PDB file of C-alpha atoms in Angstrom:
ATOM      1  CA  UNK A1293     -64.834 -72.467 -66.850  1.00 58.00           C
ATOM      2  CA  UNK A1294     -62.450 -71.239 -69.522  1.00 69.00           C
ATOM      3  CA  UNK A1295     -63.897 -69.207 -72.367  1.00 78.00           C
ATOM      4  CA  UNK A1296     -64.498 -70.607 -75.884  1.00 79.00           C
ATOM      5  CA  UNK A1297     -61.100 -69.292 -77.045  1.00 82.00           C
ATOM      6  CA  UNK A1298     -59.393 -71.853 -74.828  1.00 84.00           C
ATOM      7  CA  UNK A1299     -61.512 -74.660 -76.309  1.00 83.00           C
ATOM      8  CA  UNK A1300     -60.573 -73.638 -79.830  1.00 83.00           C
ATOM      9  CA  UNK A1301     -56.925 -73.342 -78.862  1.00 87.00           C
ATOM     10  CA  UNK A1302     -57.037 -76.856 -77.475  1.00 85.00           C
ATOM     11  CA  UNK A1303     -58.444 -78.239 -80.723  1.00 84.00           C
ATOM     12  CA  UNK A1304     -55.898 -76.241 -82.702  1.00 87.00           C
ATOM     13  CA  UNK A1305     -53.073 -77.799 -80.662  1.00 89.00           C
ATOM     14  CA  UNK A1306     -54.576 -81.272 -81.142  1.00 87.00           C
ATOM     15  CA  UNK A1307     -54.553 -80.759 -84.893  1.00 88.00           C
ATOM     16  CA  UNK A1308     -50.998 -79.400 -84.841  1.00 90.00           C
ATOM     17  CA  UNK A1309     -49.892 -82.479 -82.902  1.00 89.00           C
ATOM     18  CA  UNK A1310     -51.607 -84.730 -85.476  1.00 87.00           C
ATOM     19  CA  UNK A1311     -49.857 -82.905 -88.297  1.00 89.00           C
ATOM     20  CA  UNK A1312     -46.499 -83.107 -86.558  1.00 90.00           C
ATOM     21  CA  UNK A1313     -47.016 -86.873 -86.342  1.00 88.00           C
ATOM     22  CA  UNK A1314     -47.454 -87.100 -90.093  1.00 89.00           C
ATOM     23  CA  UNK A1315     -44.413 -84.883 -90.704  1.00 91.00           C
ATOM     24  CA  UNK A1316     -42.302 -87.091 -88.428  1.00 91.00           C
ATOM     25  CA  UNK A1317     -43.376 -90.244 -90.249  1.00 89.00           C
ATOM     26  CA  UNK A1318     -42.753 -88.583 -93.628  1.00 91.00           C
ATOM     27  CA  UNK A1319     -39.212 -87.737 -92.535  1.00 92.00           C
ATOM     28  CA  UNK A1320     -38.653 -91.254 -91.186  1.00 91.00           C
ATOM     29  CA  UNK A1321     -39.815 -92.667 -94.543  1.00 90.00           C
ATOM     30  CA  UNK A1322     -37.762 -90.274 -96.692  1.00 89.00           C
ATOM     31  CA  UNK A1323     -35.945 -93.266 -98.241  1.00 88.00           C
ATOM     32  CA  UNK A1324     -38.747 -95.837 -98.344  1.00 89.00           C
ATOM     33  CA  UNK A1325     -39.514 -96.879-101.929  1.00 89.00           C
ATOM     34  CA  UNK A1326     -43.093 -96.184-102.998  1.00 89.00           C
ATOM     35  CA  UNK A1327     -43.947 -94.142 -99.893  1.00 89.00           C
ATOM     36  CA  UNK A1328     -46.272 -91.193-100.546  1.00 89.00           C
ATOM     37  CA  UNK A1329     -46.150 -88.010 -98.464  1.00 90.00           C
ATOM     38  CA  UNK A1330     -49.103 -87.822 -96.093  1.00 88.00           C
ATOM     39  CA  UNK A1331     -50.721 -84.701 -94.755  1.00 88.00           C
ATOM     40  CA  UNK A1332     -54.001 -83.337 -93.417  1.00 86.00           C
ATOM     41  CA  UNK A1333     -56.145 -80.621 -94.968  1.00 83.00           C
ATOM     42  CA  UNK A1334     -55.541 -78.259 -92.076  1.00 80.00           C
ATOM     43  CA  UNK A1335     -58.059 -75.530 -92.903  1.00 80.00           C
ATOM     44  CA  UNK A1336     -60.890 -77.996 -93.526  1.00 81.00           C
ATOM     45  CA  UNK A1337     -60.192 -80.065 -90.408  1.00 77.00           C
ATOM     46  CA  UNK A1338     -60.002 -77.031 -88.158  1.00 75.00           C
ATOM     47  CA  UNK A1339     -63.219 -75.594 -89.541  1.00 78.00           C
ATOM     48  CA  UNK A1340     -65.099 -78.857 -89.021  1.00 77.00           C
ATOM     49  CA  UNK A1341     -63.659 -79.210 -85.496  1.00 70.00           C
ATOM     50  CA  UNK A1342     -64.445 -75.619 -84.535  1.00 69.00           C
ATOM     51  CA  UNK A1343     -68.020 -75.824 -85.788  1.00 71.00           C
ATOM     52  CA  UNK A1344     -68.761 -79.162 -84.151  1.00 63.00           C
ATOM     53  CA  UNK A1345     -67.582 -78.053 -80.717  1.00 53.00           C
ATOM     54  CA  UNK A1346     -68.234 -80.538 -77.939  1.00 50.00           C
ATOM     55  CA  UNK A1347     -68.590 -83.614 -80.179  1.00 51.00           C
ATOM     56  CA  UNK A1348     -67.032 -86.890 -79.144  1.00 47.00           C
ATOM     57  CA  UNK A1349     -63.293 -87.458 -79.314  1.00 45.00           C
ATOM     58  CA  UNK A1350     -63.531 -90.042 -82.099  1.00 47.00           C
ATOM     59  CA  UNK A1351     -64.523 -87.285 -84.494  1.00 51.00           C
ATOM     60  CA  UNK A1352     -61.335 -85.439 -83.591  1.00 57.00           C
ATOM     61  CA  UNK A1353     -59.164 -87.901 -85.525  1.00 66.00           C
ATOM     62  CA  UNK A1354     -58.447 -86.006 -88.744  1.00 75.00           C
ATOM     63  CA  UNK A1355     -58.607 -87.443 -92.249  1.00 78.00           C
ATOM     64  CA  UNK A1356     -55.196 -88.273 -93.684  1.00 81.00           C
ATOM     65  CA  UNK A1357     -54.695 -87.411 -97.344  1.00 83.00           C
ATOM     66  CA  UNK A1358     -51.785 -87.792 -99.731  1.00 85.00           C
ATOM     67  CA  UNK A1359     -50.107 -84.431-100.178  1.00 83.00           C
ATOM     68  CA  UNK A1360     -50.796 -83.064-103.686  1.00 82.00           C
ATOM     69  CA  UNK A1361     -48.365 -81.534-106.194  1.00 82.00           C
ATOM     70  CA  UNK A1362     -45.217 -83.373-105.190  1.00 85.00           C
ATOM     71  CA  UNK A1363     -42.721 -84.812-107.645  1.00 86.00           C
ATOM     72  CA  UNK A1364     -42.068 -88.533-107.250  1.00 86.00           C
ATOM     73  CA  UNK A1365     -38.521 -89.854-107.475  1.00 85.00           C
ATOM     74  CA  UNK A1366     -37.506 -92.910-109.509  1.00 86.00           C
ATOM     75  CA  UNK A1367     -38.436 -95.300-106.681  1.00 87.00           C
ATOM     76  CA  UNK A1368     -41.968 -93.897-106.411  1.00 88.00           C
ATOM     77  CA  UNK A1369     -41.205 -91.986-103.206  1.00 89.00           C
ATOM     78  CA  UNK A1370     -42.337 -88.360-103.202  1.00 89.00           C
ATOM     79  CA  UNK A1371     -41.091 -87.086 -99.818  1.00 90.00           C
ATOM     80  CA  UNK A1372     -39.479 -83.668-100.105  1.00 90.00           C
ATOM     81  CA  UNK A1373     -37.154 -83.119 -97.155  1.00 89.00           C
ATOM     82  CA  UNK A1374     -37.316 -79.336 -97.686  1.00 89.00           C
ATOM     83  CA  UNK A1375     -41.094 -79.315 -97.428  1.00 91.00           C
ATOM     84  CA  UNK A1376     -41.049 -81.554 -94.365  1.00 92.00           C
ATOM     85  CA  UNK A1377     -38.406 -79.502 -92.512  1.00 92.00           C
ATOM     86  CA  UNK A1378     -40.359 -76.327 -93.218  1.00 92.00           C
ATOM     87  CA  UNK A1379     -43.550 -77.944 -91.915  1.00 92.00           C
ATOM     88  CA  UNK A1380     -41.674 -79.334 -88.905  1.00 93.00           C
ATOM     89  CA  UNK A1381     -40.511 -75.920 -87.728  1.00 93.00           C
ATOM     90  CA  UNK A1382     -43.713 -74.159 -88.773  1.00 93.00           C
ATOM     91  CA  UNK A1383     -45.858 -76.609 -86.801  1.00 93.00           C
ATOM     92  CA  UNK A1384     -43.580 -76.361 -83.759  1.00 93.00           C
ATOM     93  CA  UNK A1385     -43.739 -72.550 -83.865  1.00 93.00           C
ATOM     94  CA  UNK A1386     -47.520 -72.539 -84.233  1.00 93.00           C
ATOM     95  CA  UNK A1387     -47.762 -74.964 -81.327  1.00 94.00           C
ATOM     96  CA  UNK A1388     -45.572 -72.685 -79.194  1.00 93.00           C
ATOM     97  CA  UNK A1389     -47.764 -69.722 -80.042  1.00 93.00           C
ATOM     98  CA  UNK A1390     -50.960 -71.608 -79.228  1.00 93.00           C
ATOM     99  CA  UNK A1391     -49.565 -72.925 -75.952  1.00 92.00           C
ATOM    100  CA  UNK A1392     -48.480 -69.415 -74.904  1.00 92.00           C
ATOM    101  CA  UNK A1393     -51.968 -68.116 -75.626  1.00 91.00           C
ATOM    102  CA  UNK A1394     -53.574 -70.982 -73.734  1.00 91.00           C
ATOM    103  CA  UNK A1395     -51.225 -70.362 -70.856  1.00 91.00           C
ATOM    104  CA  UNK A1396     -52.418 -66.752 -70.772  1.00 89.00           C
ATOM    105  CA  UNK A1397     -56.015 -67.978 -70.548  1.00 88.00           C
ATOM    106  CA  UNK A1398     -55.164 -70.305 -67.679  1.00 88.00           C
ATOM    107  CA  UNK A1399     -53.259 -67.563 -65.888  1.00 88.00           C
ATOM    108  CA  UNK A1400     -56.328 -65.342 -66.156  1.00 87.00           C
ATOM    109  CA  UNK A1401     -58.435 -67.890 -64.273  1.00 87.00           C
ATOM    110  CA  UNK A1402     -55.642 -68.507 -61.806  1.00 87.00           C
ATOM    111  CA  UNK A1403     -55.262 -64.838 -60.946  1.00 87.00           C
ATOM    112  CA  UNK A1404     -59.015 -64.596 -60.441  1.00 86.00           C
ATOM    113  CA  UNK A1405     -58.807 -67.486 -57.960  1.00 87.00           C
ATOM    114  CA  UNK A1406     -55.862 -65.900 -56.151  1.00 87.00           C
ATOM    115  CA  UNK A1407     -57.511 -62.500 -55.857  1.00 85.00           C
ATOM    116  CA  UNK A1408     -60.612 -64.106 -54.415  1.00 76.00           C
ATOM    117  CA  UNK A1409     -58.507 -65.842 -51.788  1.00 78.00           C
ATOM    118  CA  UNK A1410     -56.572 -62.789 -50.567  1.00 69.00           C
ATOM    119  CA  UNK A1411     -59.386 -60.246 -50.791  1.00 58.00           C
TER     120      UNK A1411
ATOM    121  CA  UNK B1228     -53.433 -88.419 -78.914  1.00 48.00           C
ATOM    122  CA  UNK B1229     -49.945 -88.509 -77.558  1.00 74.00           C
ATOM    123  CA  UNK B1230     -46.930 -86.565 -78.696  1.00 79.00           C
ATOM    124  CA  UNK B1231     -44.727 -89.192 -77.093  1.00 81.00           C
ATOM    125  CA  UNK B1232     -45.526 -91.737 -79.800  1.00 80.00           C
ATOM    126  CA  UNK B1233     -43.846 -89.429 -82.330  1.00 83.00           C
ATOM    127  CA  UNK B1234     -40.541 -90.063 -80.651  1.00 86.00           C
ATOM    128  CA  UNK B1235     -40.700 -93.760 -81.557  1.00 85.00           C
ATOM    129  CA  UNK B1236     -41.473 -92.893 -85.195  1.00 87.00           C
ATOM    130  CA  UNK B1237     -38.396 -90.684 -85.446  1.00 90.00           C
ATOM    131  CA  UNK B1238     -36.451 -93.282 -83.484  1.00 89.00           C
ATOM    132  CA  UNK B1239     -37.322 -95.943 -86.052  1.00 90.00           C
ATOM    133  CA  UNK B1240     -36.079 -93.591 -88.786  1.00 91.00           C
ATOM    134  CA  UNK B1241     -32.792 -93.115 -86.947  1.00 93.00           C
ATOM    135  CA  UNK B1242     -32.405 -96.867 -86.483  1.00 91.00           C
ATOM    136  CA  UNK B1243     -33.051 -97.608 -90.164  1.00 92.00           C
ATOM    137  CA  UNK B1244     -30.572 -94.969 -91.345  1.00 93.00           C
ATOM    138  CA  UNK B1245     -27.993 -96.307 -88.899  1.00 93.00           C
ATOM    139  CA  UNK B1246     -28.349 -99.830 -90.333  1.00 93.00           C
ATOM    140  CA  UNK B1247     -27.899 -98.386 -93.807  1.00 93.00           C
ATOM    141  CA  UNK B1248     -24.805 -96.402 -92.804  1.00 94.00           C
ATOM    142  CA  UNK B1249     -23.413 -99.579 -91.223  1.00 93.00           C
ATOM    143  CA  UNK B1250     -23.830-101.502 -94.506  1.00 94.00           C
ATOM    144  CA  UNK B1251     -22.278 -98.688 -96.550  1.00 94.00           C
ATOM    145  CA  UNK B1252     -19.256 -98.501 -94.262  1.00 94.00           C
ATOM    146  CA  UNK B1253     -18.960-102.292 -94.523  1.00 93.00           C
ATOM    147  CA  UNK B1254     -18.956-101.948 -98.322  1.00 93.00           C
ATOM    148  CA  UNK B1255     -16.157 -99.381 -98.228  1.00 93.00           C
ATOM    149  CA  UNK B1256     -14.116-101.488 -95.818  1.00 93.00           C
ATOM    150  CA  UNK B1257     -14.475-104.568 -98.060  1.00 91.00           C
ATOM    151  CA  UNK B1258     -13.729-102.804-101.342  1.00 90.00           C
ATOM    152  CA  UNK B1259     -10.748-105.095-101.969  1.00 89.00           C
ATOM    153  CA  UNK B1260     -11.935-108.302-100.256  1.00 89.00           C
ATOM    154  CA  UNK B1261     -11.565-111.342-102.502  1.00 89.00           C
ATOM    155  CA  UNK B1262     -12.424-114.025 -99.956  1.00 88.00           C
ATOM    156  CA  UNK B1263     -15.754-114.421 -98.153  1.00 89.00           C
ATOM    157  CA  UNK B1264     -17.295-117.331 -96.171  1.00 88.00           C
ATOM    158  CA  UNK B1265     -19.753-117.867 -99.055  1.00 85.00           C
ATOM    159  CA  UNK B1266     -16.856-118.035-101.490  1.00 83.00           C
ATOM    160  CA  UNK B1267     -15.928-115.534-104.169  1.00 85.00           C
ATOM    161  CA  UNK B1268     -15.372-111.824-103.743  1.00 90.00           C
ATOM    162  CA  UNK B1269     -17.388-109.606-101.408  1.00 91.00           C
ATOM    163  CA  UNK B1270     -20.658-108.292-102.825  1.00 91.00           C
ATOM    164  CA  UNK B1271     -21.997-104.808-102.178  1.00 91.00           C
ATOM    165  CA  UNK B1272     -24.879-104.758 -99.671  1.00 91.00           C
ATOM    166  CA  UNK B1273     -27.708-102.261 -99.391  1.00 90.00           C
ATOM    167  CA  UNK B1274     -30.804-101.921 -97.211  1.00 90.00           C
ATOM    168  CA  UNK B1275     -34.389-101.822 -98.489  1.00 90.00           C
ATOM    169  CA  UNK B1276     -36.720 -99.755 -96.330  1.00 90.00           C
ATOM    170  CA  UNK B1277     -40.416-100.275 -95.812  1.00 88.00           C
ATOM    171  CA  UNK B1278     -42.871 -98.307 -93.727  1.00 85.00           C
ATOM    172  CA  UNK B1279     -44.092-100.137 -90.640  1.00 81.00           C
ATOM    173  CA  UNK B1280     -46.628 -99.248 -87.981  1.00 76.00           C
ATOM    174  CA  UNK B1281     -45.020 -98.434 -84.669  1.00 70.00           C
ATOM    175  CA  UNK B1282     -46.343-100.707 -81.956  1.00 60.00           C
ATOM    176  CA  UNK B1283     -46.357 -99.633 -78.358  1.00 57.00           C
ATOM    177  CA  UNK B1284     -47.771-101.306 -75.235  1.00 55.00           C
ATOM    178  CA  UNK B1285     -50.895 -99.207 -75.671  1.00 57.00           C
ATOM    179  CA  UNK B1286     -51.288 -99.961 -79.351  1.00 53.00           C
ATOM    180  CA  UNK B1287     -54.391-102.082 -78.899  1.00 49.00           C
ATOM    181  CA  UNK B1288     -56.127 -99.269 -77.076  1.00 52.00           C
ATOM    182  CA  UNK B1289     -55.128 -96.620 -79.558  1.00 53.00           C
ATOM    183  CA  UNK B1290     -55.369 -98.710 -82.701  1.00 53.00           C
ATOM    184  CA  UNK B1291     -57.725 -96.204 -84.304  1.00 48.00           C
ATOM    185  CA  UNK B1292     -55.250 -93.405 -83.776  1.00 53.00           C
ATOM    186  CA  UNK B1293     -52.370 -95.433 -85.104  1.00 49.00           C
ATOM    187  CA  UNK B1294     -54.336 -96.090 -88.267  1.00 50.00           C
ATOM    188  CA  UNK B1295     -54.792 -92.351 -88.491  1.00 50.00           C
ATOM    189  CA  UNK B1296     -51.191 -91.482 -88.841  1.00 50.00           C
ATOM    190  CA  UNK B1297     -47.927 -92.599 -87.403  1.00 61.00           C
ATOM    191  CA  UNK B1298     -45.882 -94.864 -89.601  1.00 79.00           C
ATOM    192  CA  UNK B1299     -42.346 -95.647 -88.708  1.00 84.00           C
ATOM    193  CA  UNK B1300     -39.764 -97.210 -90.959  1.00 88.00           C
ATOM    194  CA  UNK B1301     -37.883-100.464 -90.788  1.00 88.00           C
ATOM    195  CA  UNK B1302     -35.300-102.397 -92.760  1.00 89.00           C
ATOM    196  CA  UNK B1303     -37.338-104.892 -94.801  1.00 88.00           C
ATOM    197  CA  UNK B1304     -34.456-106.610 -96.520  1.00 89.00           C
ATOM    198  CA  UNK B1305     -30.715-106.470 -97.060  1.00 91.00           C
ATOM    199  CA  UNK B1306     -29.928-107.053-100.726  1.00 91.00           C
ATOM    200  CA  UNK B1307     -26.625-108.027-102.265  1.00 90.00           C
ATOM    201  CA  UNK B1308     -25.392-106.579-105.519  1.00 88.00           C
ATOM    202  CA  UNK B1309     -25.843-109.119-108.329  1.00 88.00           C
ATOM    203  CA  UNK B1310     -23.515-107.409-110.804  1.00 88.00           C
ATOM    204  CA  UNK B1311     -20.519-109.378-112.061  1.00 89.00           C
ATOM    205  CA  UNK B1312     -17.305-108.828-110.093  1.00 90.00           C
ATOM    206  CA  UNK B1313     -14.490-106.781-111.615  1.00 90.00           C
ATOM    207  CA  UNK B1314     -11.701-108.932-113.147  1.00 91.00           C
ATOM    208  CA  UNK B1315      -8.134-107.782-112.743  1.00 90.00           C
ATOM    209  CA  UNK B1316      -5.138-109.523-114.294  1.00 92.00           C
ATOM    210  CA  UNK B1317      -2.926-110.522-111.332  1.00 90.00           C
ATOM    211  CA  UNK B1318      -1.321-113.914-112.046  1.00 90.00           C
ATOM    212  CA  UNK B1319       0.699-113.869-108.802  1.00 89.00           C
ATOM    213  CA  UNK B1320      -2.362-113.440-106.581  1.00 89.00           C
ATOM    214  CA  UNK B1321      -3.334-116.533-104.512  1.00 90.00           C
ATOM    215  CA  UNK B1322      -7.011-116.114-105.535  1.00 88.00           C
ATOM    216  CA  UNK B1323      -6.260-115.840-109.248  1.00 88.00           C
ATOM    217  CA  UNK B1324      -8.147-118.201-111.556  1.00 87.00           C
ATOM    218  CA  UNK B1325      -6.426-120.439-114.099  1.00 90.00           C
ATOM    219  CA  UNK B1326      -6.479-117.569-116.609  1.00 91.00           C
ATOM    220  CA  UNK B1327      -4.614-115.295-114.171  1.00 90.00           C
ATOM    221  CA  UNK B1328      -7.592-112.987-113.466  1.00 92.00           C
ATOM    222  CA  UNK B1329      -8.716-112.163-109.894  1.00 92.00           C
ATOM    223  CA  UNK B1330     -12.375-111.308-109.171  1.00 91.00           C
ATOM    224  CA  UNK B1331     -12.641-108.116-107.093  1.00 91.00           C
ATOM    225  CA  UNK B1332     -15.854-106.666-105.602  1.00 92.00           C
ATOM    226  CA  UNK B1333     -17.608-104.160-107.871  1.00 90.00           C
ATOM    227  CA  UNK B1334     -17.608-101.286-105.402  1.00 90.00           C
ATOM    228  CA  UNK B1335     -17.622 -97.674-106.485  1.00 90.00           C
ATOM    229  CA  UNK B1336     -16.454 -95.507-103.547  1.00 90.00           C
ATOM    230  CA  UNK B1337     -18.259 -92.456-104.971  1.00 92.00           C
ATOM    231  CA  UNK B1338     -21.577 -94.352-105.000  1.00 90.00           C
ATOM    232  CA  UNK B1339     -21.131 -95.464-101.392  1.00 92.00           C
ATOM    233  CA  UNK B1340     -19.999 -92.050-100.173  1.00 94.00           C
ATOM    234  CA  UNK B1341     -23.021 -90.338-101.765  1.00 94.00           C
ATOM    235  CA  UNK B1342     -25.353 -92.880-100.161  1.00 93.00           C
ATOM    236  CA  UNK B1343     -23.553 -92.421 -96.856  1.00 94.00           C
ATOM    237  CA  UNK B1344     -24.074 -88.644 -97.004  1.00 95.00           C
ATOM    238  CA  UNK B1345     -27.731 -89.257 -97.790  1.00 92.00           C
ATOM    239  CA  UNK B1346     -28.055 -91.555 -94.771  1.00 94.00           C
ATOM    240  CA  UNK B1347     -26.308 -88.985 -92.541  1.00 94.00           C
ATOM    241  CA  UNK B1348     -28.580 -86.137 -93.666  1.00 93.00           C
ATOM    242  CA  UNK B1349     -31.702 -88.221 -93.159  1.00 92.00           C
ATOM    243  CA  UNK B1350     -30.487 -89.214 -89.708  1.00 94.00           C
ATOM    244  CA  UNK B1351     -30.043 -85.513 -88.909  1.00 94.00           C
ATOM    245  CA  UNK B1352     -33.546 -84.764 -90.190  1.00 93.00           C
ATOM    246  CA  UNK B1353     -34.935 -87.367 -87.779  1.00 93.00           C
ATOM    247  CA  UNK B1354     -32.917 -85.862 -84.927  1.00 94.00           C
ATOM    248  CA  UNK B1355     -34.365 -82.406 -85.714  1.00 93.00           C
ATOM    249  CA  UNK B1356     -37.855 -83.900 -85.713  1.00 92.00           C
ATOM    250  CA  UNK B1357     -37.226 -85.305 -82.236  1.00 93.00           C
ATOM    251  CA  UNK B1358     -35.957 -81.875 -81.114  1.00 93.00           C
ATOM    252  CA  UNK B1359     -39.092 -80.134 -82.400  1.00 92.00           C
ATOM    253  CA  UNK B1360     -41.410 -82.670 -80.772  1.00 91.00           C
ATOM    254  CA  UNK B1361     -39.498 -82.445 -77.494  1.00 92.00           C
ATOM    255  CA  UNK B1362     -39.970 -78.677 -77.561  1.00 91.00           C
ATOM    256  CA  UNK B1363     -43.717 -79.158 -78.082  1.00 91.00           C
ATOM    257  CA  UNK B1364     -43.905 -81.571 -75.134  1.00 91.00           C
ATOM    258  CA  UNK B1365     -42.034 -79.083 -72.934  1.00 91.00           C
ATOM    259  CA  UNK B1366     -44.441 -76.312 -73.942  1.00 89.00           C
ATOM    260  CA  UNK B1367     -47.400 -78.481 -73.025  1.00 88.00           C
ATOM    261  CA  UNK B1368     -45.891 -79.303 -69.656  1.00 89.00           C
ATOM    262  CA  UNK B1369     -45.274 -75.577 -69.075  1.00 87.00           C
ATOM    263  CA  UNK B1370     -49.049 -75.023 -69.232  1.00 84.00           C
ATOM    264  CA  UNK B1371     -49.277 -76.579 -65.782  1.00 78.00           C
ATOM    265  CA  UNK B1372     -46.780 -74.256 -64.133  1.00 76.00           C
TER     266      UNK B1372
END
């Protein structure tokens, strides 16, 4: 019913939610010895999701990788709070943008339904 | 995939930092304690964190998704400082040894205060994470309006 843009937006939001999960667990483990920062390769995951549209949900679980190029502290932990706070707000902002766009798409369909009813 | 499970991850982070702050405050309060139930002066305590999967009632159903990401944190162990106590010459003190020296806890207030600030900042980071996730949940709910 909705156009392909809405489907892509939905997948984009799914990926953002998955990334936000990793950011939250990185922040929670900021003091855990030996913990390595985890992330997803966003570009790659989105491309593979967008190309394989309509595949089963299981495939939508993204691959978790260890974030590269981070300096480890003495206890083997390499969580950078600065990086995680930046990602936290960036992901939330992107999610807000995507949800506003998706809302526009839904409103489009809704107004079409309403016009049909009154006319 | 549920955004709600993120709240328990950040919640576990808040809980772990709170336990740590509690131990640090205990250390500061007992900086001059020479008697403990175990005998001897008080020994500095600290928490050791380890990452733990967050279980929820639905965990069995969503096991695959849990493996894909959310790891909370928990206090694995509470360790006591094994360094020798500080000896101070106080012959009149009731806990003084035969040589007139009293064993006091080896507690450095600067060390504890720095750790306490660290715990506070990390607690705040977890609170901000909860705020961001809450905002995302609200946005999703707004799609239905």
